Structure formats: structure tokens, C-alpha cells
Coordinates of C-alpha atoms in Angstrom, one line a residue:
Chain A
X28 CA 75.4 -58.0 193.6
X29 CA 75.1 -56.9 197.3
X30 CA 77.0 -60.3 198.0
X31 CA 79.8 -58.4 195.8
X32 CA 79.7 -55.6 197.0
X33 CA 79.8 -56.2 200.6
X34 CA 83.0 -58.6 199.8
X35 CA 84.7 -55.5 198.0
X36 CA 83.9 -53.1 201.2
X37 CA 85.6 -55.2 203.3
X38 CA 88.6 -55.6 201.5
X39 CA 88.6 -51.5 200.9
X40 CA 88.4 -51.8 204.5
X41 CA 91.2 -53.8 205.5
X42 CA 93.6 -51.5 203.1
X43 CA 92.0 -48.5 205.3
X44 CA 92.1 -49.5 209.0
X45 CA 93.6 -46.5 209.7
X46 CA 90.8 -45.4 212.8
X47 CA 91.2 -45.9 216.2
X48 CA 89.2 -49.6 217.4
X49 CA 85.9 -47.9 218.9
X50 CA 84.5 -49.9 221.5
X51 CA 81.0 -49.2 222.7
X52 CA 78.3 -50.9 225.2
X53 CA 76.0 -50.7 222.5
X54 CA 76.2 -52.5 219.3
X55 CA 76.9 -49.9 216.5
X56 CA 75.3 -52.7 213.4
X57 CA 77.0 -53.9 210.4
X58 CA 74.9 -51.8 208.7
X59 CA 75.3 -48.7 209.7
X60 CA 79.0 -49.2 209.7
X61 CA 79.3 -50.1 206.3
X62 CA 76.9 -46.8 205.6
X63 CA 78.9 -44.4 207.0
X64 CA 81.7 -45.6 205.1
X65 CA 80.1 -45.5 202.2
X66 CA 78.5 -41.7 203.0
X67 CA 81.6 -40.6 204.5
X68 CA 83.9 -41.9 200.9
X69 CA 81.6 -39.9 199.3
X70 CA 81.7 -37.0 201.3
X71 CA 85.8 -37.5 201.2
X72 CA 85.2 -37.6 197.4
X73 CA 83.0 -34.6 197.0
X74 CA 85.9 -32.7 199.0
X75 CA 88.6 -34.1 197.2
X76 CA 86.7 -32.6 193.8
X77 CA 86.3 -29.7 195.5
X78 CA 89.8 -28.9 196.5
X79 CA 90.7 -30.0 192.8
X80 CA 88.3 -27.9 191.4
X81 CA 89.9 -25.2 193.3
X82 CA 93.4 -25.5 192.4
X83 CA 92.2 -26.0 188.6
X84 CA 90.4 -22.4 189.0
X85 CA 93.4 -21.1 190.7
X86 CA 95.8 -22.7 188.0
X87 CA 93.7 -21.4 184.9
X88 CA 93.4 -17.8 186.6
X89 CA 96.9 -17.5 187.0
X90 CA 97.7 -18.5 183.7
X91 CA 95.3 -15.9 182.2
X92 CA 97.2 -13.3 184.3
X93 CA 100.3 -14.0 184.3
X94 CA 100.6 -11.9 180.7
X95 CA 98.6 -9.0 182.4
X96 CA 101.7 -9.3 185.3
X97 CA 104.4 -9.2 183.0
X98 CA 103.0 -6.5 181.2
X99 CA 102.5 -4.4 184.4
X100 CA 106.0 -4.9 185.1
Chain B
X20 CA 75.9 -41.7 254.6
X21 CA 73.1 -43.1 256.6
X22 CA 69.1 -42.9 255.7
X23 CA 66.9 -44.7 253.6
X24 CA 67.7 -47.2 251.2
X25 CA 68.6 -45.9 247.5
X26 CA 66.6 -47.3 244.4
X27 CA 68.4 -48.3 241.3
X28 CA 66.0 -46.8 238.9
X29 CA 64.9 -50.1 236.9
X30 CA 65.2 -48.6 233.6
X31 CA 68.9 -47.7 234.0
X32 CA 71.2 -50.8 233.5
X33 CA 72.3 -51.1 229.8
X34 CA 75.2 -49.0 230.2
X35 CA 77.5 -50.6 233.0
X36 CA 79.6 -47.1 233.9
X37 CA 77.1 -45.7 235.7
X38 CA 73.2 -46.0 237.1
X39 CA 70.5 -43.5 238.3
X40 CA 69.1 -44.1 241.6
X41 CA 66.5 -42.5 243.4
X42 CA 65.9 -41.7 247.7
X43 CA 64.2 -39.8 249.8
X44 CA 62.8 -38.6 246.7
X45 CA 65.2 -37.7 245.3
X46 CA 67.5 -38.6 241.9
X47 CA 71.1 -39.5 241.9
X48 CA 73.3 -41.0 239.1
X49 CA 76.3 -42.7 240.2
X50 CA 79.6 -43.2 238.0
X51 CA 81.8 -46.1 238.0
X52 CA 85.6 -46.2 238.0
X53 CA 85.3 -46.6 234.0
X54 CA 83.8 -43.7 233.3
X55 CA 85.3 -41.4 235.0
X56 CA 88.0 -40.4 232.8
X57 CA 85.6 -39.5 230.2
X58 CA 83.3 -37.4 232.6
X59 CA 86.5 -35.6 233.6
X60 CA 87.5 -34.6 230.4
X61 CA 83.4 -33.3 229.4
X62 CA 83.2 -31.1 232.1
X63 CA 86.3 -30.2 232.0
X64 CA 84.9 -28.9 228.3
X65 CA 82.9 -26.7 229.7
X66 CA 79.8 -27.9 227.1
X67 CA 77.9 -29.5 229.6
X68 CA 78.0 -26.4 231.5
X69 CA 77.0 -24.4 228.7
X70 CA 73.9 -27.0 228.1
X71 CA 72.6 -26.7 231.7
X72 CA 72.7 -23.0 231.5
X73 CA 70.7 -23.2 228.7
X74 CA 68.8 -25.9 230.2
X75 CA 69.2 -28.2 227.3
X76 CA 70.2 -31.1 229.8
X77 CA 68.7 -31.5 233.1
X78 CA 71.1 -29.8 235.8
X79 CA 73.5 -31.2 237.7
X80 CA 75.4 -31.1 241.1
X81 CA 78.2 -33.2 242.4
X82 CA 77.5 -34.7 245.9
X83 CA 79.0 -36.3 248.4
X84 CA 80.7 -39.3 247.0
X85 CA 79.3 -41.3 250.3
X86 CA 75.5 -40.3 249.7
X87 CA 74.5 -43.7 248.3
X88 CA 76.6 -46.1 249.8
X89 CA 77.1 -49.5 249.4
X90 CA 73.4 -50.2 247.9
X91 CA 75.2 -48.8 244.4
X92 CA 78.3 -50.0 244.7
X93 CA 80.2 -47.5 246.3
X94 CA 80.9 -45.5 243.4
X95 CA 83.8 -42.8 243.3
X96 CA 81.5 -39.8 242.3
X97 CA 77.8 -39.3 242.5
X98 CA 75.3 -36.4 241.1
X99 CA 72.2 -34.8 241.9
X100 CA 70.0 -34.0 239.2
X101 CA 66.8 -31.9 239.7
X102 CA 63.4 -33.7 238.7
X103 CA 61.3 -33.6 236.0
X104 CA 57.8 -33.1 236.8
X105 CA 57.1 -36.5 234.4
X106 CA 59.0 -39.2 232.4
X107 CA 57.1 -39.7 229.1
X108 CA 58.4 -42.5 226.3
X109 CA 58.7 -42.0 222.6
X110 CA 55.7 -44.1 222.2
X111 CA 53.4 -41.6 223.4
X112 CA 54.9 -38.4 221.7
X113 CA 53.1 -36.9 218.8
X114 CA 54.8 -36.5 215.6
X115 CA 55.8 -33.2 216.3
X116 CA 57.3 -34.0 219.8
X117 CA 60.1 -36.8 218.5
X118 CA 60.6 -34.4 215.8
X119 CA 62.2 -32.1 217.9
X120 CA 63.5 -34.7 220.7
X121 CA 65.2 -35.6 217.7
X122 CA 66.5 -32.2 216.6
X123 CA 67.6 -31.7 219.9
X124 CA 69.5 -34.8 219.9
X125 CA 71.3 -33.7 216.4
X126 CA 71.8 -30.2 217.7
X127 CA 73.7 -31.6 221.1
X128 CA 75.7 -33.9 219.1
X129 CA 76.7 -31.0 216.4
X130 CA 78.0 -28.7 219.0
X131 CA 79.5 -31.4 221.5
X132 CA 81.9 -32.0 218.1
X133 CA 83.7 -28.4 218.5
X134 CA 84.4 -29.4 222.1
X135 CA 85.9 -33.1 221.5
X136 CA 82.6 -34.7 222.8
X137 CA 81.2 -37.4 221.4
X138 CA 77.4 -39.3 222.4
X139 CA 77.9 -42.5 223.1
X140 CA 74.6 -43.8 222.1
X141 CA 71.0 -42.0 220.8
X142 CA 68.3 -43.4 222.7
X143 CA 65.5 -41.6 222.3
X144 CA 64.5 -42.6 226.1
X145 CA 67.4 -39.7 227.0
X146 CA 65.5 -37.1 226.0
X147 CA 62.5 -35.7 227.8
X148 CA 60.2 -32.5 227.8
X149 CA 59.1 -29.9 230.4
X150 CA 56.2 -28.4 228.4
X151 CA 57.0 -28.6 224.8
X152 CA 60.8 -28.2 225.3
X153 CA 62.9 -31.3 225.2
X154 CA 65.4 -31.7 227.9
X155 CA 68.4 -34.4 227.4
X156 CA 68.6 -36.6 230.8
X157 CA 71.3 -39.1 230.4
X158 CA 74.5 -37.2 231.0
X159 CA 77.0 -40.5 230.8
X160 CA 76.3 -40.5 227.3
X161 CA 78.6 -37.8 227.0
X162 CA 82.4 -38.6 226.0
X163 CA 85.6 -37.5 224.8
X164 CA 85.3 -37.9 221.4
X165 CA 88.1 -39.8 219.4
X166 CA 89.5 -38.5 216.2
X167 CA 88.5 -40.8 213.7
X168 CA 85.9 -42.6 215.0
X169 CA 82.2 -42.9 213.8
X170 CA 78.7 -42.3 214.5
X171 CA 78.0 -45.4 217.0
X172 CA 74.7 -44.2 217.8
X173 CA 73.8 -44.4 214.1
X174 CA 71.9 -47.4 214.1
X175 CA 69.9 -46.6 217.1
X176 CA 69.4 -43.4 216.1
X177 CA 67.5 -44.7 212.7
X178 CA 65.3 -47.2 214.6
X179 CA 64.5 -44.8 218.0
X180 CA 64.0 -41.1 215.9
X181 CA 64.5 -41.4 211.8
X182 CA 62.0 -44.6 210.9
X183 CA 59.4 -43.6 213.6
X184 CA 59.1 -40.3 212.5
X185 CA 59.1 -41.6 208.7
X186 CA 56.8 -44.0 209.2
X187 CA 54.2 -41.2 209.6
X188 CA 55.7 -38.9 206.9
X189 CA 56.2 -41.5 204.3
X190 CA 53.4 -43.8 204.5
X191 CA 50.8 -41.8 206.6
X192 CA 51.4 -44.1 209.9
X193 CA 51.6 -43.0 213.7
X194 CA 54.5 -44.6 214.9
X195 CA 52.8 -45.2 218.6
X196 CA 51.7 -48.1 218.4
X197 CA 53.8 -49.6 216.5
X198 CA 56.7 -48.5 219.1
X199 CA 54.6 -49.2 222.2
X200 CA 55.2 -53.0 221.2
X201 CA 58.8 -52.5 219.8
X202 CA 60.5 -50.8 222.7
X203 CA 63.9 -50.5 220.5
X204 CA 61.8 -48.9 217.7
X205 CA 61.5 -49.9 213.9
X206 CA 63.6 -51.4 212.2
X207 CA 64.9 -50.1 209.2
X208 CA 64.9 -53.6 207.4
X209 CA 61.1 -53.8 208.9
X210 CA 60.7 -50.2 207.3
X211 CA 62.4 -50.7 204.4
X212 CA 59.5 -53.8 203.8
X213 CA 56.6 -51.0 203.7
X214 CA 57.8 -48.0 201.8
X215 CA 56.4 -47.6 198.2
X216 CA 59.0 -47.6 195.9
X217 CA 58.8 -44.0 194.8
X218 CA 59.5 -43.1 198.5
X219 CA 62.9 -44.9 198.2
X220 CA 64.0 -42.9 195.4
X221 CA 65.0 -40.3 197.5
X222 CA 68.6 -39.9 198.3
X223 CA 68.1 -39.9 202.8
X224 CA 66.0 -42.8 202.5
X225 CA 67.9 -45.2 200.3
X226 CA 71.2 -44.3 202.2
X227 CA 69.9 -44.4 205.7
X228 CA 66.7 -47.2 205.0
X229 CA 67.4 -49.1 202.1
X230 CA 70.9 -49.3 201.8
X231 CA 71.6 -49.7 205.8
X232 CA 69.1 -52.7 205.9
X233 CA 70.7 -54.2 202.7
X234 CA 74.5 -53.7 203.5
X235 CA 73.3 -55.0 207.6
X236 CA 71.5 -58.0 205.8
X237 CA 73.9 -59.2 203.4
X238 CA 76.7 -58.5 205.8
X239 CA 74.7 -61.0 208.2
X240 CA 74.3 -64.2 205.4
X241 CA 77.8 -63.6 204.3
X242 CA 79.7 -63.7 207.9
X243 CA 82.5 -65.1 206.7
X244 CA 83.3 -62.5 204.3
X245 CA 82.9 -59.8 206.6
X246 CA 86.2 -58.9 208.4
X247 CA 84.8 -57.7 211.7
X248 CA 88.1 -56.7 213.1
X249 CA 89.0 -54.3 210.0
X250 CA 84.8 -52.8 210.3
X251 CA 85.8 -51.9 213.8
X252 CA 88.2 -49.6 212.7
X253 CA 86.3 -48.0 210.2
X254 CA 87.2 -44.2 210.8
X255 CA 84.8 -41.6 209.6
X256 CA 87.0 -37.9 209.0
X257 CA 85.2 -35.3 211.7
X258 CA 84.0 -32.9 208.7
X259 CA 82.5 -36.2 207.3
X260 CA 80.7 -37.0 210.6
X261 CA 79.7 -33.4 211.3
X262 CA 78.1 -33.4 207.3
X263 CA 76.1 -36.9 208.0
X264 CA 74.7 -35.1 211.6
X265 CA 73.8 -31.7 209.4
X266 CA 72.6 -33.6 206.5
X267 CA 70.2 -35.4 209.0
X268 CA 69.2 -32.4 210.7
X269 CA 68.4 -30.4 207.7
X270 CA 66.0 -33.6 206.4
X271 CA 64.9 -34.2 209.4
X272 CA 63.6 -30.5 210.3
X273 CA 61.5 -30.8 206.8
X274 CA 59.6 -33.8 207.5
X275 CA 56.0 -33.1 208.3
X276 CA 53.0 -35.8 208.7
X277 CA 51.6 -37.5 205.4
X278 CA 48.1 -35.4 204.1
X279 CA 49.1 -32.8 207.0
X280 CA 46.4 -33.4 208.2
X281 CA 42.7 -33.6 208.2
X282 CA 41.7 -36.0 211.2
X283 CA 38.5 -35.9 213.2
X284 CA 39.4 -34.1 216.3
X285 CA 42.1 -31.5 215.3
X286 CA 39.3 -29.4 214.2
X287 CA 37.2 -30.3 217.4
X288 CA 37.5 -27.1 218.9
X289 CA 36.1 -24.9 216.1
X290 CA 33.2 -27.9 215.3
X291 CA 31.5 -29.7 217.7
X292 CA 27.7 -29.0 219.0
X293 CA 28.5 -25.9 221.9
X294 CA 27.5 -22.9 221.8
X295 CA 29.6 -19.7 222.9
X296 CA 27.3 -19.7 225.8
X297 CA 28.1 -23.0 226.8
X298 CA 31.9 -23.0 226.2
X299 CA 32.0 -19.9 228.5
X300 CA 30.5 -22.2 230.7
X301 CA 32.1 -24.7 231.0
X302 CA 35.1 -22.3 231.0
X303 CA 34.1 -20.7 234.1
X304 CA 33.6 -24.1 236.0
X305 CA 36.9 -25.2 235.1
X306 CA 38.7 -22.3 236.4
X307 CA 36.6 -22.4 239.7
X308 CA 37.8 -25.9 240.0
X309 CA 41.7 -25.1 239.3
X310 CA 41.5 -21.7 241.3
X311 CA 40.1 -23.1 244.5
X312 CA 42.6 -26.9 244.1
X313 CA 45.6 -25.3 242.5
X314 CA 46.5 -29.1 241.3
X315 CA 50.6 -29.4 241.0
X316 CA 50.2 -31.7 238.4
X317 CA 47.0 -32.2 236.3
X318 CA 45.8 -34.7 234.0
X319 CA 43.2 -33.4 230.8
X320 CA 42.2 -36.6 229.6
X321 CA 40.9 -36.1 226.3
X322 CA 42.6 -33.0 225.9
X323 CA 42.5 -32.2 222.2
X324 CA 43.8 -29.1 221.3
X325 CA 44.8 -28.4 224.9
X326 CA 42.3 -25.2 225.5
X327 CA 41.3 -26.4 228.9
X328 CA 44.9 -27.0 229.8
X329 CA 46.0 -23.8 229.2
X330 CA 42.9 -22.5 231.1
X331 CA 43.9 -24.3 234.0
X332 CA 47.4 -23.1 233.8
X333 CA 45.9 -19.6 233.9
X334 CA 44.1 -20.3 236.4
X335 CA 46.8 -21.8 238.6
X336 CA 47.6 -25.4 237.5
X337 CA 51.4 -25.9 237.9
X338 CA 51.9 -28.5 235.4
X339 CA 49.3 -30.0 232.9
X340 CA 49.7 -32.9 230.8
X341 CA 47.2 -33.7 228.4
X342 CA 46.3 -37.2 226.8
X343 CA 44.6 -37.8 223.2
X344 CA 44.0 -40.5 220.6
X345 CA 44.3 -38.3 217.9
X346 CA 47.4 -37.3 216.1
X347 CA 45.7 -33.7 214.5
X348 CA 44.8 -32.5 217.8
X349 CA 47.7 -33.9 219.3
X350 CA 49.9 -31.9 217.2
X351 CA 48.0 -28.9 217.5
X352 CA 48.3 -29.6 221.1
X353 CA 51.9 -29.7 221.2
X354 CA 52.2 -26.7 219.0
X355 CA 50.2 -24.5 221.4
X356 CA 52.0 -25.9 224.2
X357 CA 55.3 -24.9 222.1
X358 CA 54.6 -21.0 220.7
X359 CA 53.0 -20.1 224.0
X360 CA 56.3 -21.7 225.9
X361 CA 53.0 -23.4 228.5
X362 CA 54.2 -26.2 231.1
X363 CA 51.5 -28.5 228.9
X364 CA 53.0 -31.5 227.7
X365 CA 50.3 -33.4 225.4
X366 CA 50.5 -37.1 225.2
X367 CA 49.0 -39.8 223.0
X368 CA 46.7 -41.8 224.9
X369 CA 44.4 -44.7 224.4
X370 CA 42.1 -44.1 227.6
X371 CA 40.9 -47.6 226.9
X372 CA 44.4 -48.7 226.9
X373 CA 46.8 -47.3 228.6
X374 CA 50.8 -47.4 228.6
X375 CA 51.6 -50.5 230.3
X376 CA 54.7 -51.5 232.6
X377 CA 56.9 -52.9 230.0
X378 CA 60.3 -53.3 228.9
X379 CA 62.8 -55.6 231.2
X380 CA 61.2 -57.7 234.0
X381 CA 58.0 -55.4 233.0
X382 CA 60.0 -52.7 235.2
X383 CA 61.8 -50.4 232.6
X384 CA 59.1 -48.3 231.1
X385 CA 56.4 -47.7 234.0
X386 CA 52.9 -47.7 233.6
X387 CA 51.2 -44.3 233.4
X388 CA 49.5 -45.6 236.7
X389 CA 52.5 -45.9 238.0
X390 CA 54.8 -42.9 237.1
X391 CA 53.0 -39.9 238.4
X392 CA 50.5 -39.0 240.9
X393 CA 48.1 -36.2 239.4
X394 CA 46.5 -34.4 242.0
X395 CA 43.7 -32.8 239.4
X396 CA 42.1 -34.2 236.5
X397 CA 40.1 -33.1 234.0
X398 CA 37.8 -35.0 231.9
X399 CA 35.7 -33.4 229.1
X400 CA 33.5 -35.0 226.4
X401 CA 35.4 -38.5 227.2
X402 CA 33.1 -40.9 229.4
X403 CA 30.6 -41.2 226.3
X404 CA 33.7 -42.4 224.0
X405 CA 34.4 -45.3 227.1
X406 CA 31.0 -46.0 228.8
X407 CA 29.5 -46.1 224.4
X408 CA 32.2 -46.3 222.0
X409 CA 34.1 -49.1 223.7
X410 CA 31.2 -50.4 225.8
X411 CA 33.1 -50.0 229.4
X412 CA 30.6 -50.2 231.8
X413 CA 29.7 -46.8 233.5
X414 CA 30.6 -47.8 236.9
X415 CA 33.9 -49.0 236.1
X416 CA 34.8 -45.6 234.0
X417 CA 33.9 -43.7 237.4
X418 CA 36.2 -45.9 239.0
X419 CA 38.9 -45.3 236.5
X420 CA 38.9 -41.8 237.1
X421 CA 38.3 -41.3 240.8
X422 CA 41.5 -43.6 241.2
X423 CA 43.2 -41.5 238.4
X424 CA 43.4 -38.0 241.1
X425 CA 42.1 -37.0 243.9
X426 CA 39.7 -34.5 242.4
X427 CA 38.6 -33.4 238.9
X428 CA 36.0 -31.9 236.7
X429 CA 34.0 -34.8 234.2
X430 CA 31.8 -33.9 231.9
X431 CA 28.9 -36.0 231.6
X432 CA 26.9 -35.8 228.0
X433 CA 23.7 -37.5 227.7
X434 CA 22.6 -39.6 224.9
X435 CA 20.3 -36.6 223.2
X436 CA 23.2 -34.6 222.8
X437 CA 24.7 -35.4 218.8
X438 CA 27.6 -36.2 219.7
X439 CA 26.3 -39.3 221.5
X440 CA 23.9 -39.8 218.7
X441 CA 26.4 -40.3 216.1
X442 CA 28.5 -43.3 218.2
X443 CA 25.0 -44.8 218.4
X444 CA 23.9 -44.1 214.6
X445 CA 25.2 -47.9 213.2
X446 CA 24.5 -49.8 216.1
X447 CA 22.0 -50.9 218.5
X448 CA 21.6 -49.1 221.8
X449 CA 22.7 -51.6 224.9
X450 CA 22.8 -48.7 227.0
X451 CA 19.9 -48.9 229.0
X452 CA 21.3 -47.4 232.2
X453 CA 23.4 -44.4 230.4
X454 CA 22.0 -41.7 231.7
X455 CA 23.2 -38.8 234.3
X456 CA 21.0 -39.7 237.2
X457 CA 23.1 -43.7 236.9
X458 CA 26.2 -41.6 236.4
X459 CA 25.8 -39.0 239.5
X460 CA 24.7 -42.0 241.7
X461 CA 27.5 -43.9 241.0
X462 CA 30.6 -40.6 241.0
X463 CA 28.5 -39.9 244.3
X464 CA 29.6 -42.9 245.5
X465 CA 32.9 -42.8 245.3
X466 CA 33.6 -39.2 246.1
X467 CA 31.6 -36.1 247.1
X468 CA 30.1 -34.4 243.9
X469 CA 31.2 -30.3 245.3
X470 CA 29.6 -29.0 242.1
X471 CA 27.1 -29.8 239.7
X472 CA 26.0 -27.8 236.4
X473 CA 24.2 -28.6 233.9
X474 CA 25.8 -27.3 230.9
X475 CA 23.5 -27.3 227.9
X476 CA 20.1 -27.7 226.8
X477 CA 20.5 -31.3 225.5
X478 CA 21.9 -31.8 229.3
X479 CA 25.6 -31.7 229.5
X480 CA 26.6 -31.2 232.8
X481 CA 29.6 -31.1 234.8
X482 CA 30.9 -32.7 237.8
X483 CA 33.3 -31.1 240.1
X484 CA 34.4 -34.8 242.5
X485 CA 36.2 -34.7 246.1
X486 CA 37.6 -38.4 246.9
X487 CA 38.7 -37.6 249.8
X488 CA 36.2 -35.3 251.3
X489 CA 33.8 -38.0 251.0

């Protein structure tokens, strides 16, 4: 399953190499790499959901008082 | 410039863009041609500024370019940086004190985000204390930070602050010695071994233990699937690297010792077999000692809670540091030294076996021997624990401690006294010559005794020694 997993990272990451290269005198760990992917997709999702979730608020509020515009016009 | 010859300090090599080197005295880093871009743009910043104000980092000066030489490499720019009055090593910090070495390293990387700066690494060897205040030393960490990148020092941070401190808070386990023989620190796959499995079911610890070791060990038996080029250009958003620094932070500033904490000693200074009478005693002999020595840097062996310590800062000590076995007291100790802002920095400390010269060619993390010269020492209620509880033969416990500082205050306590009693309840007495006539004869003979007091009916008595009056 892990074998899987870490096969389907690194194909995620090839479609994402996006960052600059980092170089560093010390060695960062495939481990921790893969991690921070993984925390920072999530966080990227939970921000995604969040700005959603705000546009869905904003587009059911305005819908509800749109009526209560027109009628104060 | 001419002068004696500068030191590279043994410890700093890993990072080839600069070193620290030491003359007359004195400390110096030198920076190479490759990192001077990137020290440019910091203090340029303004954050490292800010930090030395605050005295969050140890200060710095630029001097002249010229002041080392050729012995380090004639390097383009050089600093002075003031001195710490010790170097201690996350091996022989209590709980409490890489707790907040490793705050302080999350709180320095937090803010250095708002002003592009990134850490290059997260030893926990950059971060020192004056007192119970953590000071970060190793100023070439700092960088410009690049957008995108990630949190290099992630790893390192785990193994040098996160599974040291978790060890303890997890499974109940000082991390001291554990990192005394594991000079990089634990491991999280090594961790990851040990932690009962309702301890992973929290969210910090399968992401940072579990899952790091996993992903790090599969990644290893399936090299070949692993496209290293595309990892290296992972790129972590800044608000998601500021959120994995917070998120840490936050856990992190929760964590507090397994069964917090019911060990022998911490309670020492409330139970133990003196009486008022005799406390204010031995109070007053101390404080003779410290007023008429003023020591500049004193050692309290056995210092448990740290009372004596901050006596003798009352009474004049500059700086004490204070050395214990046991994690309660050590603790408490550090939490004294912390509320009441004291230049006491506790220590934990096998007297039996102390910190060793280790690391690299045995040169990169000094002996305790070698790192300091006390000029005081105190040592209460500790020669029965070496001369009876670890059978170290008197004579040589005398010569331990004479060598240890030129003078001090040790407490002899006899074998009527309890405390002596219970070490020799389970086991046959092989003491014959324990007693304080053998002990006086032999101090005596390696320093002049100035005072000598008995302390308490059972006969306690204290010992004010002179090695070089003798």
C-alpha cells in the first residue's frame, strides 16, 4: 500500500514541479519531503474549501437579498 | 592582522559558508564568498537586528575583514560575537529546557517568514541558554528565504527537538541518554518502533512520526520509483509553511513530561532529614563562602531544586550552573531559574559519568572537564551517593572535586545520618573507612580545609576547601 502510494506522490510530483530546486548542505530526507507535501496539499485543500465555502455563503446571501434590493428600489 | 593564532572551533565544520574561530579569547565567525549574498540580504532585513536587541541571538559586530588571516582562509567578512558564559548540549537539558530551545527555534523561524528569511537548518546545538533563556548562536543559518521552497530543517528538526521531547511525553523516557549516544538525536523510524499504538492515533504524531518514517522508508526500498529530481522541487505555499511552523508550535508548547511527575528528589527540598536549624546553617556557611570568593562561574553539583544556587547568586556568584540526575528536580530547577529570570542554568548530570568529548574526532562536543573553568563549587549531600551508592573510593571523590574548582563548600554526611542508612539498607556495608575523620584527612591533603562545621547532630558537616592556599 505504502509501495503505492509513494509511486502515486511522485508522479503528483512530477505534474507539480512548479518550486524553485532548493539546495541545502544538509540533507532535507525523503521523508520529510514527501510530508510536507502531503501536510501542505492538505492545508492547500482546507483553503481551497474555505474560499469555496465563502463564495457559496456570499452567493446564497445575495440571492436571499437580492428581492429585499429590488423592493427597496 | 598580526597576534596569536586563531582556533577553528572543532565543532563548526558541517556548513562550508562560514566557521567560528576563537583568539585571544575571543569568538569570531568568518563568512565565505558563498554566503555572502545571503548575509547581505538578512541584515539588510533588519530581523537580525531586531533579534539582538531583544537578545534572542547572541550579538554581533562586524570586524576588520583582516582580523583572522590566513589561518581561516582569508575570508571577505568576519564577526565578533560576545561570549556565552557556557556551551551546554541538548543531551544535558531537562525536558523543560529543549522545550523552550525548541519554541524559540519555532518562534525565530515564524517571524524571520514576514521578513523573507528562511533557517537553513534546526540543529538544536544553535541554540543555547544564559540562565533559563535560550539564546540562538549560529547566525549563518539565516537566509533569504525563496518563495516556494520548504521546510529543509524539517527532518532535523523531528530528530534534534520533536522525538526527544516526545520520548519523555509519550512514553515517560528522559531523552538524555538516549541523545548523549545519538549525537544527531532520535530517529523518528527508531521512535516510531516504541510508541504504543494509542499514542499514534493522534493527528501530530502519525503525520510527523509515523508517516515521516514510513513515506522515508518506503521511499528508500523503492529508489527507483522515487523521482528525486521532481522531490527537489517540491514547493510548499508560504501560508502552508507558516501553518506547519504554528501547528508545531502550538503542540509543541502543550507537551508536558509523562505522570508529571513524582520522582525522588524533586520533592527533596521539602523531605529530607534537616531541620530548620540546620538548613539555616548550612545557609549561612554557603553564603560566607560565596561572599568572601565571589566565584564568576560556579558549579552546584547535585543541585536539585537549585536553592543553594540562587543563595549564592544572592550572595554574589556571577553565574551558577547546577548539575542533577533527576529529571523532577531538574525541572523544578529550571523553572526557578526561569520565573525568577536567575543566571542559573541547571544541567542533567551523571556525577559518576560525566559528558564526554564526543562527536567528530572526539572534538565536537567537549567534555564538561573541558568546556569551562568553575572557579567555585558547591557540593551538598553528593559524596555519600559516589563514595556509597556507586562504591567510588573516597579518596578519589576528593580528587574529583578539588580538580573540579579551585575552592568549594562539600558536605560530608556520615553513615548515622538516614540518608546514608537507606543506600546501605539492601546491601552489605564495605565501607569500613567512610567516615569524616578519613574524609577530612584526605580533602586536607589536597587543599587547605578554611572552614569546618559540623552541621547536625547525626554529624553532617561542611567543608569550606582552598587548593591553592595550600
Amino acid at each position: 500500500m505504502t509501495l503505492r502510494f509513494v509511486a502515486l506522490l511522485s508522479v503528483f510530483l512530477c505534474a507539480l514541479g512548479v518550486g524553485q530546486e532548493a539546495f541545502a548542505y544538509l540533507d532535507p530526507g525523503t521523508g520529510s519531503m514527501l510530508l510536507q507535501l502531503l501536510l501542505g496539499g492538505i492545508a492547500g485543500a482546507l483553503m481551497i474549501v474555505k474560499l469555496y465555502w465563502a463564495r457559496l455563503k456570499d452567493f446564497l446571501f445575495r440571492r436571499k437579498s437580492k428581492p429585499r434590493d429590488r423592493t427597496e428600489q | 592582522m598580526s597576534g596569536s593564532i586563531s582556533h577553528a572551533d572543532p565543532a563548526s565544520f558541517r556548513d562550508p559558508a562560514g566557521r567560528v574561530f576563537v583568539k585571544d579569547g575571543r569568538v569570531y565567525r568568518a563568512i565565505y564568498e558563498s554566503a555572502l549574498d545571503d548575509w547581505t540580504f538578512t541584515v539588510s532585513s533588519g530581523f537580525l537586528d531586531r533579534l539582538a536587541a531583544a537578545g534572542r541571538i547572541v550579538s554581533f559586530e562586524t570586524v576588520r575583514s583582516d582580523t583572522l588571516g590566513a589561518d581561516a582562509g582569508d575570508p571577505p567578512l568576519v564577526l565578533e560575537h560576545s561570549r556565552l558564559p557556557f556551551v551546554s548540549y541538548p543531551y544535558e537539558w531537562p525536558f523543560k529546557a529543549l522545550k523552550a530551545a525548541a519554541l524559540h527555534h519555532l518562534d525565530i523561524q515564524i517571524e524571520a517568514l514576514d521578513f523573507d528569511v528562511a533557517l537553513s537548518d534546526a540543529s538544536a546545538y544553535n541554540v543555547q541558554f544564559i540562565g533559563a533563556r535560550p539564546i540562538f548562536i549560529d547566525l549563518l543559518s539565516f537566509r533569504r528565504y525563496r518563495e516556494g521552497e520548504f521546510w529543509i530543517g524539517h527532518r532535523q528538526f523531528c530528530e534534534q527537538f520533536l522525538n526527544p521531547l516526545l520520548l519523555r511525553a509519550l512514553v515517560g523516557i528522559p531523552h538524555n541518554a538516549w541523545y548523549r549516544g545519538s549525537l544527531e538525536g532520535i530517529a523518528s523510524a527508531d521512535l516510531s518502533l516504541i510508541l504504543p499504538f494509542q499514542r499514534k492515533m493522534s493527528w501530530n504524531v502519525l503525520a510527523h512520526v509515523v508517516l515521516q518514517a514510513s513515506l522515508h522508508r518506503s521511499a528508500m526500498a523503492h529508489d527507483d520509483m522515487v523521482d528525486a529530481r521532481a522531490i527537489r522541487k517540491i514547493s510548499l505555499t508560504r501560508p502552508s509553511f507558516r501553518s506547519l511552523l504554528v501547528r508545531l508550535r502550538r503542540w509543541i508548547s502543550h507537551l508536558v513530561p509523562a505522570g508529571d511527575e513524582e520522582t525522588v528528589w524533586g520533592d527533596y527540598a521539602k523531605v529530607n532529614s534537616y531541620t530548620s536549624d540546620e538548613v539555616a546553617h548550612k545557609r549561612a556557611f554557603v553564603a560566607a563562602y560565596v561572599e568572601q570568593t565571589k566565584p564568576s562561574l560556579l558549579w552546584d553539583i547535585g543541585c536539585n531544586t537549585g536553592d543553594y544556587s540562587a543563595l549564592a547568586l544572592e550572595a554574589g556568584a556571577k553565574y551558577a550552573i547546577g548539575f542533577d540526575f533527576d529529571q523532577g528536580a531538574l525541572d523544578g530547577a529550571f523553572e526557578r531559574a526561569r520565573s525568577e529570570n536567575l543566571r542559573f542554568q541547571p544541567l542533567f548530570l551523571d556525577a559518576a559519568n560525566p559528558s564526554p568529548n564526543q562527536g567528530w574526532r572526539q572534538a565536537e562536543r567537549k567534555g564538561l572537564r573541558a568546556r569551562a573553568d568553575a572557579d567555585g563549587l558547591l557540593a551538598l549531600a553528593l559524596v555519600h551517593h559516589m563514595a556509597i551508592g556507586r562504591n567510588i573510593p573516597l579518596t578519589q571523590v576528593c580528587d574529583w572535586l578539588v580538580d573540579l574548582a579551585p575552592t568549594g563548600v562539600v558536605e560530608f554526611v556520615p553513615k548515622e545520618d538516614p540518608m546514608v542508612g537507606k543506600l546501605l539498607k539492601l546491601r552489605e556495608d564495605i565501607f569500613p573507612d567512610y567516615s569524616v575523620e578519613t574524609f577530612a584527612s584526605s580533602l586536607g591533603s589536597r587543599a587547605r580545609i578554611v572552614r569546618q562545621e559540623r552541621v547536625s547532630p547525626e554529624g553532617r558537616t561542611l567543608f569550606q576547601f582552598d587548593r591553592q592556599a595550600r
